[in-house]
PDB file of C-alpha atoms in Angstrom:
ATOM      1  CA  MET A 102      -8.579  12.501 -15.808  1.00 41.00           C
ATOM      2  CA  MET A 103      -7.824   9.733 -13.394  1.00 55.00           C
ATOM      3  CA  GLY A 104     -10.369   8.701 -10.795  1.00 68.00           C
ATOM      4  CA  VAL A 105      -9.403   7.694  -7.226  1.00 70.00           C
ATOM      5  CA  SER A 106     -10.565   4.507  -6.173  1.00 78.00           C
ATOM      6  CA  THR A 107     -10.778   2.601  -2.961  1.00 80.00           C
ATOM      7  CA  MET A 108     -10.676  -1.277  -2.021  1.00 84.00           C
ATOM      8  CA  THR A 109     -10.690  -2.918   1.447  1.00 83.00           C
ATOM      9  CA  ASP A 110     -10.364  -6.194   0.441  1.00 88.00           C
ATOM     10  CA  HIS A 111      -7.436  -7.544   1.813  1.00 90.00           C
ATOM     11  CA  ASP A 112      -6.240  -9.802  -0.956  1.00 93.00           C
ATOM     12  CA  LYS A 113      -7.141  -6.836  -3.604  1.00 90.00           C
ATOM     13  CA  ILE A 114      -4.810  -4.432  -1.888  1.00 89.00           C
ATOM     14  CA  ARG A 115      -2.170  -6.552  -2.058  1.00 93.00           C
ATOM     15  CA  GLU A 116      -2.381  -7.701  -5.677  1.00 92.00           C
ATOM     16  CA  TRP A 117      -2.844  -4.021  -6.326  1.00 89.00           C
ATOM     17  CA  ILE A 118       0.357  -2.984  -4.711  1.00 89.00           C
ATOM     18  CA  GLU A 119       2.725  -5.997  -5.726  1.00 93.00           C
ATOM     19  CA  ALA A 120       1.769  -5.523  -9.296  1.00 91.00           C
ATOM     20  CA  ARG A 121       3.407  -2.122  -9.310  1.00 88.00           C
ATOM     21  CA  GLY A 122       6.396  -3.191  -7.025  1.00 90.00           C
ATOM     22  CA  GLY A 123       5.142  -1.751  -4.001  1.00 90.00           C
ATOM     23  CA  HIS A 124       5.172  -3.273  -0.721  1.00 91.00           C
ATOM     24  CA  PRO A 125       4.338  -3.128   2.965  1.00 91.00           C
ATOM     25  CA  ALA A 126       6.156  -0.584   5.540  1.00 89.00           C
ATOM     26  CA  ARG A 127       5.809   1.639   8.311  1.00 87.00           C
ATOM     27  CA  ILE A 128       6.943   5.364   8.257  1.00 81.00           C
ATOM     28  CA  ARG A 129       8.578   7.096  10.883  1.00 74.00           C
ATOM     29  CA  SER A 130       4.999   8.530  12.056  1.00 76.00           C
ATOM     30  CA  GLY A 131       4.545   5.214  12.785  1.00 75.00           C
ATOM     31  CA  GLN A 132       1.687   4.950  10.459  1.00 82.00           C
ATOM     32  CA  VAL A 133       1.335   2.019   7.783  1.00 84.00           C
ATOM     33  CA  GLY A 134       1.873   2.482   4.348  1.00 84.00           C
ATOM     34  CA  VAL A 135       3.154   1.203   1.300  1.00 84.00           C
ATOM     35  CA  ASP A 136       6.886   1.558  -0.186  1.00 84.00           C
ATOM     36  CA  PHE A 137       7.615   2.126  -3.903  1.00 83.00           C
ATOM     37  CA  GLY A 138      11.280   2.147  -3.426  1.00 78.00           C
ATOM     38  CA  ARG A 139      11.380   5.986  -3.951  1.00 68.00           C
ATOM     39  CA  PRO A 140      14.738   6.997  -1.830  1.00 58.00           C
ATOM     40  CA  GLU A 141      13.292   9.946  -0.400  1.00 59.00           C
ATOM     41  CA  ASN A 142      10.415   7.573   1.921  1.00 57.00           C
ATOM     42  CA  SER A 143      12.935   6.603   5.300  1.00 72.00           C
ATOM     43  CA  VAL A 144      10.440   3.567   6.077  1.00 81.00           C
ATOM     44  CA  GLU A 145      10.873   0.206   8.006  1.00 85.00           C
ATOM     45  CA  ASN A 146       9.207  -3.217   5.756  1.00 87.00           C
ATOM     46  CA  ILE A 147       7.370  -5.022   7.721  1.00 90.00           C
ATOM     47  CA  SER A 148       5.125  -8.145   6.773  1.00 93.00           C
ATOM     48  CA  TRP A 149       1.429  -8.123   5.099  1.00 93.00           C
ATOM     49  CA  ASP A 150      -0.022  -9.439   8.092  1.00 92.00           C
ATOM     50  CA  GLU A 151       1.338  -6.283  10.322  1.00 91.00           C
ATOM     51  CA  PHE A 152       0.186  -3.729   7.242  1.00 87.00           C
ATOM     52  CA  PHE A 153      -2.775  -5.598   7.820  1.00 89.00           C
ATOM     53  CA  ARG A 154      -3.045  -5.670  11.513  1.00 88.00           C
ATOM     54  CA  VAL A 155      -2.711  -1.653  11.440  1.00 85.00           C
ATOM     55  CA  PHE A 156      -5.315  -1.295   8.269  1.00 82.00           C
ATOM     56  CA  ASP A 157      -7.958  -2.694   9.876  1.00 84.00           C
ATOM     57  CA  ALA A 158      -7.545  -1.721  13.594  1.00 85.00           C
ATOM     58  CA  ASN A 159      -7.442   2.336  12.123  1.00 78.00           C
ATOM     59  CA  ARG A 160     -10.743   1.103  10.161  1.00 79.00           C
ATOM     60  CA  ASP A 161      -8.946   2.090   6.737  1.00 74.00           C
ATOM     61  CA  THR A 162      -9.492   2.125   3.233  1.00 72.00           C
ATOM     62  CA  PHE A 163      -6.836   1.892   0.509  1.00 75.00           C
ATOM     63  CA  LEU A 164      -7.057   5.169  -1.496  1.00 67.00           C
ATOM     64  CA  HIS A 165      -5.487   4.815  -5.752  1.00 70.00           C
ATOM     65  CA  HIS A 166      -4.727   5.816  -8.891  1.00 66.00           C
ATOM     66  CA  ASP A 167      -5.549   3.369 -10.890  1.00 63.00           C
ATOM     67  CA  THR A 168      -2.528   3.726 -13.691  1.00 59.00           C
ATOM     68  CA  ASN A 169      -0.681   0.844 -15.612  1.00 53.00           C
ATOM     69  CA  ALA A 170      -0.534  -1.753 -13.548  1.00 46.00           C
ATOM     70  CA  THR A 171       2.478  -2.681 -14.972  1.00 44.00           C
ATOM     71  CA  ARG A 172       4.134   0.456 -14.319  1.00 42.00           C
ATOM     72  CA  ARG A 173       7.606  -0.586 -11.988  1.00 41.00           C
ATOM     73  CA  HIS A 174       8.860   2.655 -10.484  1.00 37.00           C
TER      74      HIS A 174
END
């Protein structure tokens, strides 16, 4: 069974996301998230600076299931 891990370090978050083929994005609701290129996601690409500006302003924590780092969607 996979556990959920958390991160707040920007470098580690970016590394985890990029290792899985993701990039920062804004979703329709205006929230930031990660786009892994799934067609059902309607997102706008944004910069890492914008992603982390909103992330920090909301005092967010990045939650993830640690699966195979080389898996691409």
